[in-house]
Coordinates of C-alpha atoms and ligand atoms in Angstrom, one line a residue:
X1 CA -11.4 132.0 -120.5
X2 CA -12.7 133.3 -123.8
X3 CA -10.2 134.5 -126.3
X4 CA -9.7 138.3 -126.3
X5 CA -6.8 138.6 -128.8
X6 CA -5.1 136.7 -131.7
X7 CA -1.5 136.0 -130.9
X8 CA -1.1 134.7 -134.5
X9 CA -2.4 137.9 -136.1
X10 CA -0.2 140.0 -133.8
X11 CA 2.8 137.9 -134.9
X12 CA 1.8 138.0 -138.6
X13 CA 1.6 141.8 -138.5
X14 CA 4.7 142.6 -136.4
X15 CA 7.2 139.8 -136.9
X16 CA 10.7 141.2 -137.9
X17 CA 10.8 141.7 -141.7
X18 CA 13.1 139.6 -143.9
X19 CA 14.1 139.9 -147.6
X20 CA 12.4 136.5 -148.6
X21 CA 9.0 136.2 -147.1
X22 CA 7.8 132.7 -147.6
X23 CA 5.4 133.5 -144.8
X24 CA 2.9 135.3 -147.0
X25 CA -0.4 133.8 -148.1
X26 CA -1.4 136.3 -150.8
X27 CA -0.4 137.2 -154.3
X28 CA 1.7 140.3 -154.8
X29 CA -0.2 143.6 -154.1
X30 CA -2.1 145.0 -157.0
X31 CA -1.6 148.8 -157.6
X32 CA -5.0 150.3 -158.0
X33 CA -3.6 153.3 -159.6
X34 CA -2.8 151.1 -162.6
X35 CA -6.6 151.2 -163.3
X36 CA -8.3 154.1 -164.9
X37 CA -9.6 155.9 -161.8
X38 CA -10.6 159.6 -161.6
X39 CA -10.9 161.2 -158.2
X40 CA -14.6 161.9 -159.0
X41 CA -15.1 158.1 -159.3
X42 CA -14.6 157.9 -155.5
X43 CA -17.6 160.2 -154.8
X44 CA -15.9 161.9 -151.9
X45 CA -19.0 163.9 -150.8
X46 CA -18.9 162.5 -147.3
X47 CA -22.1 160.5 -147.6
X48 CA -22.4 156.9 -146.7
X49 CA -24.5 154.4 -148.6
X50 CA -26.2 151.7 -146.6
X51 CA -25.7 148.2 -148.2
X52 CA -24.2 149.9 -151.2
X53 CA -26.2 148.2 -154.1
X54 CA -23.5 148.4 -156.8
X55 CA -21.0 146.6 -154.7
X56 CA -23.5 143.9 -153.6
X57 CA -24.4 143.5 -157.3
X58 CA -20.8 143.2 -158.4
X59 CA -20.1 140.5 -155.8
X60 CA -23.4 138.7 -156.5
X61 CA -22.7 138.8 -160.3
X62 CA -19.2 137.3 -159.9
X63 CA -20.3 134.5 -157.5
X64 CA -23.6 133.7 -159.3
X65 CA -26.1 134.5 -156.5
X66 CA -28.8 137.1 -156.0
X67 CA -27.7 140.3 -154.2
X68 CA -30.1 139.5 -151.4
X69 CA -27.6 136.7 -150.5
X70 CA -24.6 139.1 -150.2
X71 CA -23.5 140.8 -147.0
X72 CA -20.5 143.1 -147.2
X73 CA -17.9 143.1 -144.4
X74 CA -14.4 144.4 -143.7
X75 CA -12.4 141.6 -145.2
X76 CA -13.0 137.9 -144.7
X77 CA -11.9 138.5 -141.1
X78 CA -15.0 140.6 -140.2
X79 CA -17.1 138.4 -142.5
X80 CA -16.2 135.4 -140.4
X81 CA -16.8 137.3 -137.2
X82 CA -20.2 138.6 -138.4
X83 CA -21.3 135.1 -139.7
X84 CA -20.3 133.4 -136.4
X85 CA -21.9 136.1 -134.3
X86 CA -25.1 135.7 -136.2
X87 CA -25.0 131.9 -135.8
X88 CA -23.6 131.2 -132.4
X89 CA -24.9 131.9 -128.9
X90 CA -22.8 131.4 -125.8
X91 CA -22.6 127.7 -124.9
X92 CA -23.4 126.5 -128.4
X93 CA -21.4 123.6 -129.7
X94 CA -19.2 124.5 -132.7
X95 CA -17.0 121.9 -134.6
X96 CA -13.9 123.4 -136.1
X97 CA -11.3 121.6 -138.3
X98 CA -7.8 121.0 -137.0
X99 CA -5.4 122.3 -138.2
X100 CA -7.0 125.6 -139.2
X101 CA -6.6 129.4 -139.3
X102 CA -6.2 130.4 -135.6
X103 CA -8.7 133.2 -135.8
X104 CA -11.6 130.9 -136.5
X105 CA -11.0 129.3 -133.2
X106 CA -10.5 132.7 -131.5
X107 CA -13.8 134.2 -132.7
X108 CA -15.8 131.1 -131.7
X109 CA -14.2 131.2 -128.3
X110 CA -14.8 135.0 -128.0
X111 CA -18.5 134.3 -128.7
X112 CA -18.6 131.8 -125.9
X113 CA -18.9 128.7 -128.0
X114 CA -18.1 125.2 -126.8
X115 CA -15.5 124.2 -129.3
X116 CA -14.8 120.7 -130.5
X117 CA -12.3 119.9 -133.2
X118 CA -12.4 117.4 -136.0
X119 CA -9.1 116.3 -137.5
X120 CA -7.8 116.7 -141.0
X121 CA -5.1 114.2 -140.7
X122 CA -1.6 114.9 -142.2
X123 CA -1.4 111.2 -142.8
X124 CA -4.5 111.4 -144.9
X125 CA -3.2 114.4 -146.9
X126 CA -5.3 116.8 -144.8
X127 CA -8.4 115.5 -146.7
X128 CA -11.8 116.7 -145.4
X129 CA -13.3 113.5 -144.0
X130 CA -17.0 113.7 -143.4
X131 CA -16.8 110.6 -141.1
X132 CA -14.5 112.5 -138.8
X133 CA -17.1 115.3 -138.6
X134 CA -19.9 112.7 -138.1
X135 CA -18.0 111.2 -135.2
X136 CA -17.9 114.5 -133.4
X137 CA -21.4 115.7 -134.2
X138 CA -24.0 115.9 -131.4
X139 CA -27.6 117.2 -131.3
X140 CA -26.1 120.3 -129.7
X141 CA -23.9 121.1 -132.7
X142 CA -24.9 124.5 -134.2
X143 CA -22.1 125.1 -136.5
X144 CA -19.3 123.3 -138.5
X145 CA -16.4 125.5 -139.5
X146 CA -13.7 124.9 -142.1
X147 CA -11.5 126.6 -144.7
X148 CA -11.7 125.7 -148.4
X149 CA -9.1 125.7 -149.8
X150 CA -7.7 124.5 -146.5
X151 CA -5.4 126.9 -144.6
X152 CA -2.6 125.9 -144.2
X153 CA -2.4 122.9 -146.7
X154 CA -4.4 124.3 -149.7
X155 CA -6.2 121.0 -150.0
X156 CA -9.5 121.3 -151.9
X157 CA -12.7 119.8 -150.4
X158 CA -14.9 118.7 -153.3
X159 CA -18.6 119.0 -153.6
X160 CA -19.2 115.4 -152.5
X161 CA -17.5 115.8 -149.1
X162 CA -19.2 119.2 -148.7
X163 CA -22.6 117.9 -149.5
X164 CA -22.0 115.1 -146.9
X165 CA -21.3 117.9 -144.4
X166 CA -24.4 119.8 -145.4
X167 CA -26.4 116.6 -144.8
X168 CA -24.8 116.1 -141.4
X169 CA -25.6 119.7 -140.5
X170 CA -29.2 119.5 -141.7
X171 CA -29.7 116.4 -139.5
X172 CA -29.1 118.5 -136.3
X173 CA -30.2 121.9 -137.5
X174 CA -26.7 123.3 -137.8
X175 CA -25.0 125.3 -140.5
X176 CA -21.7 125.0 -142.3
X177 CA -19.4 128.0 -142.3
X178 CA -16.8 127.8 -145.0
X179 CA -14.0 130.4 -145.2
X180 CA -13.4 130.5 -149.0
X181 CA -10.7 133.2 -149.0
X182 CA -8.4 130.9 -151.0
X183 CA -11.0 129.1 -153.2
X184 CA -10.5 131.4 -156.2
X185 CA -7.0 130.1 -156.4
X186 CA -8.1 126.4 -156.9
X187 CA -7.1 124.9 -160.2
X188 CA -9.5 125.2 -162.0
X189 CA -11.4 127.7 -159.9
X190 CA -14.5 126.1 -158.1
X191 CA -17.9 127.4 -157.3
X192 CA -18.7 128.7 -153.8
X193 CA -20.3 126.0 -151.6
X194 CA -23.2 128.5 -151.1
X195 CA -24.7 126.8 -154.1
X196 CA -24.9 123.5 -152.4
X197 CA -27.8 124.3 -150.0
X198 CA -29.2 126.6 -147.4
X199 CA -27.0 125.2 -144.7
X200 CA -23.9 126.8 -146.3
X201 CA -22.6 130.2 -145.3
X202 CA -19.4 131.2 -147.2
X203 CA -17.0 134.1 -146.7
X204 CA -14.4 135.6 -149.0
X205 CA -12.7 138.8 -149.9
X206 CA -10.5 140.6 -152.5
X207 CA -7.5 140.0 -150.2
X208 CA -5.5 136.8 -150.9
X209 CA -6.2 135.9 -154.5
X210 CA -6.5 139.4 -155.7
X211 CA -3.7 141.3 -153.9
X212 CA -6.1 144.0 -152.6
X213 CA -5.8 143.4 -148.9
X214 CA -5.8 147.2 -148.2
X215 CA -9.3 147.6 -149.6
X216 CA -10.8 145.4 -146.9
X217 CA -13.5 144.3 -149.3
X218 CA -15.0 141.2 -147.9
X219 CA -18.4 139.5 -148.0
X220 CA -20.6 136.7 -146.7
X221 CA -22.8 134.6 -149.0
X222 CA -25.8 133.2 -147.2
X223 CA -29.5 132.4 -147.6
X224 CA -31.5 135.7 -147.7
X225 CA -33.1 135.5 -144.2
X226 CA -29.7 134.9 -142.6
X227 CA -28.1 137.6 -144.8
X228 CA -30.6 140.0 -143.5
X229 CA -29.9 139.0 -139.9
X230 CA -26.2 139.7 -140.5
X231 CA -26.8 143.1 -142.0
X232 CA -28.9 144.0 -139.0
X233 CA -26.3 142.6 -136.6
X234 CA -23.6 144.7 -138.3
X235 CA -25.4 147.8 -137.3
X236 CA -24.0 147.1 -133.8
X237 CA -20.4 147.0 -135.1
X238 CA -19.8 149.0 -138.2
X239 CA -23.0 150.5 -139.5
X240 CA -21.7 151.1 -143.0
X241 CA -18.5 150.4 -145.0
X242 CA -16.1 153.2 -145.8
X243 CA -17.6 154.5 -149.0
X244 CA -14.5 155.4 -151.0
X245 CA -13.3 151.8 -150.4
X246 CA -16.7 150.5 -151.7
X247 CA -16.2 152.6 -154.8
X248 CA -12.7 151.3 -155.3
X249 CA -13.9 147.7 -154.8
X250 CA -16.6 148.3 -157.6
X251 CA -13.8 149.5 -159.9
X252 CA -11.7 146.4 -159.0
X253 CA -14.6 144.1 -159.9
X254 CA -15.1 146.0 -163.2
X255 CA -11.5 145.3 -164.1
X256 CA -11.2 141.9 -162.3
X257 CA -9.3 140.2 -165.2
X258 CA -6.6 142.8 -165.0
X259 CA -6.5 142.5 -161.2
X260 CA -6.1 138.8 -161.6
X261 CA -3.5 139.2 -164.3
X262 CA -0.6 136.8 -164.5
X263 CA -1.1 135.5 -160.9
X264 CA -2.6 132.0 -161.8
X265 CA 0.4 131.4 -164.1
X266 CA 2.8 132.6 -161.5
X267 CA 1.3 130.4 -158.8
X268 CA 1.3 127.4 -161.1
X269 CA 5.0 128.0 -161.8
X270 CA 5.8 128.3 -158.1
X271 CA 3.9 125.2 -157.2
X272 CA 5.8 123.3 -159.8
X273 CA 9.1 124.6 -158.4
X274 CA 8.0 123.7 -154.9
X275 CA 7.0 120.1 -156.0
X276 CA 10.4 119.7 -157.6
X277 CA 12.1 121.0 -154.5
X278 CA 10.3 118.6 -152.2
X279 CA 10.8 115.6 -154.4
X280 CA 14.6 116.1 -154.1
X281 CA 14.5 116.2 -150.3
X282 CA 14.3 113.3 -147.8
X283 CA 13.8 115.5 -144.8
X284 CA 10.4 116.9 -145.9
X285 CA 7.0 115.1 -146.3
X286 CA 4.5 117.0 -148.4
X287 CA 1.6 116.3 -150.6
X288 CA 2.1 117.7 -154.1
X289 CA 0.9 121.3 -154.3
X290 CA -2.1 121.4 -156.7
X291 CA -4.1 124.4 -155.7
X292 CA -3.8 127.7 -153.8
X293 CA -1.2 130.0 -152.4
X294 CA 0.3 128.0 -149.5
X295 CA 1.5 124.5 -148.6
X296 CA 2.3 122.8 -145.3
X297 CA 5.2 120.3 -145.3
X298 CA 6.4 118.3 -142.4
X299 CA 10.0 118.5 -141.4
X300 CA 11.3 115.2 -140.2
X301 CA 13.6 116.7 -137.7
X302 CA 11.0 118.2 -135.4
X303 CA 10.1 121.7 -134.2
X304 CA 10.2 124.1 -137.1
X305 CA 10.7 127.2 -134.9
X306 CA 14.4 126.1 -135.0
X307 CA 14.3 126.0 -138.7
X308 CA 12.7 129.4 -139.0
X309 CA 15.1 131.0 -136.6
X310 CA 18.0 129.7 -138.6
X311 CA 16.5 130.8 -141.9
X312 CA 16.0 134.3 -140.5
X313 CA 19.4 134.6 -139.0
X314 CA 21.5 133.2 -141.8
X315 CA 19.4 133.5 -145.0
X316 CA 17.2 136.6 -144.5
X317 CA 14.2 134.3 -145.2
X318 CA 11.2 133.2 -143.2
X319 CA 8.5 130.6 -143.1
X320 CA 5.5 130.2 -140.8
X321 CA 6.3 127.8 -138.0
X322 CA 3.7 125.1 -137.6
X323 CA 3.0 125.9 -134.0
X324 CA 0.7 128.6 -135.3
X325 CA -1.4 125.7 -136.7
X326 CA -1.0 123.5 -133.7
X327 CA 1.5 121.3 -135.6
X328 CA 5.0 122.3 -134.6
X329 CA 6.8 119.8 -136.9
X330 CA 5.2 121.3 -140.0
X331 CA 5.7 124.8 -141.5
X332 CA 3.8 126.9 -144.0
X333 CA 5.3 128.1 -147.2
X334 CA 3.6 130.8 -149.4
X335 CA 3.7 130.8 -153.2
X336 CA 2.8 134.4 -153.7
X337 CA 6.2 135.8 -154.7
X338 CA 7.4 136.6 -158.3
X339 CA 8.9 133.3 -159.5
X340 CA 12.6 134.5 -159.6
X341 CA 12.3 135.6 -156.0
X342 CA 10.5 132.4 -155.1
X343 CA 13.3 130.4 -156.6
X344 CA 15.9 132.4 -154.6
X345 CA 13.8 131.8 -151.4
X346 CA 13.7 128.1 -152.1
X347 CA 17.4 127.9 -152.6
X348 CA 17.8 129.6 -149.2
X349 CA 15.3 127.3 -147.6
X350 CA 17.3 124.3 -149.0
X351 CA 20.6 125.6 -147.6
X352 CA 19.0 126.2 -144.2
X353 CA 17.6 122.7 -144.2
X354 CA 21.0 121.3 -145.1
X355 CA 22.7 123.3 -142.2
X356 CA 20.3 122.2 -139.4
X357 CA 20.3 118.5 -140.3
Ligands
LIG401 C1 -8.4 131.4 -143.8 C2 -8.2 132.9 -143.7 N1 -9.3 133.7 -143.6 C3 -9.3 135.0 -143.5 C4 -8.1 135.7 -143.6 C5 -8.1 137.1 -143.5 O1 -8.7 137.6 -144.6 P1 -9.0 139.2 -144.9 O2 -7.6 139.8 -145.2 O3 -9.8 139.2 -146.1 O4 -9.6 139.7 -143.7 C6 -6.9 134.9 -143.7 C7 -5.6 135.6 -143.7 O5 -4.5 135.0 -143.5 C8 -7.0 133.5 -143.8 O6 -5.9 132.8 -144.0

């Protein structure tokens, strides 16, 4: 049966709120009214603007590609959907990393793909291993799908591994789709894999690293012919983007340094706090956090639903149980809280871990 809903997304949107949300995977929201915006800047004349060139140029400029390689979409979510819909026909074989972001599997299933998984082993620090991919590749493989940074572990795949994947894909006429929604929080920031060759199709947005989830400004970077195919396909789904949102996204790009602000320093501090926290515990296994906004420790006592339930009940705090990433003895922790709040949340997590020992 093909997937017709995302249980993870539904849970992520409607789970009971708690005071200390270690469940998040984005930096704090950025208030757009802290930028110099006049109502006239939004051009509220009711017109829509197909493939709005200023936004394409802003994205192209920031990511070092020509605008003909940029396709706009509603968030990375729709970017992933559009990219996969343009690349997969029913019955096509698609290789997807494991663990991964649930919706990547859901979309491939919705599109009728035959899904095979390649493992990013916890015992190997969730490293992207091209040999694992090679062992699953067949002449029928049409698409290889991964996240970089990896959701949930935030492990960075380097150019050498990605090039090896590109080579594998080229051999069988496949493409590599990389969800790069966390890549701009690598330390230091890395270039999009779209620069590594025509096999690469990359998605991103102003959501996670920029705190502008509400804008729904996402995009795909792909070679021009494929980008054109995606624009044409999008006529079936959304026709054009909401124009005031496109205008706001252009303003955000004009002030991107201000939008980014202190977040890299805050994330660095929180990763450091996390690494100290884990070093002092013998009930958690976790690779040191180096990049990104999330981490994915293993709890030696088993199913982390139990830990999350206790955290919620006693400490007004929550984590993402690993079952959402097909690894129930792990859990995901987000670094996107102001540091004092993050420290309080960690103290609560520590107390909960002590209780349920
Ligand atoms: C890997 C990954 N891709 C995409 C998204 C959704 O991104 P957006 O808000 O830009 O649609 C998420 C959100 O959790 C994610 O983790």
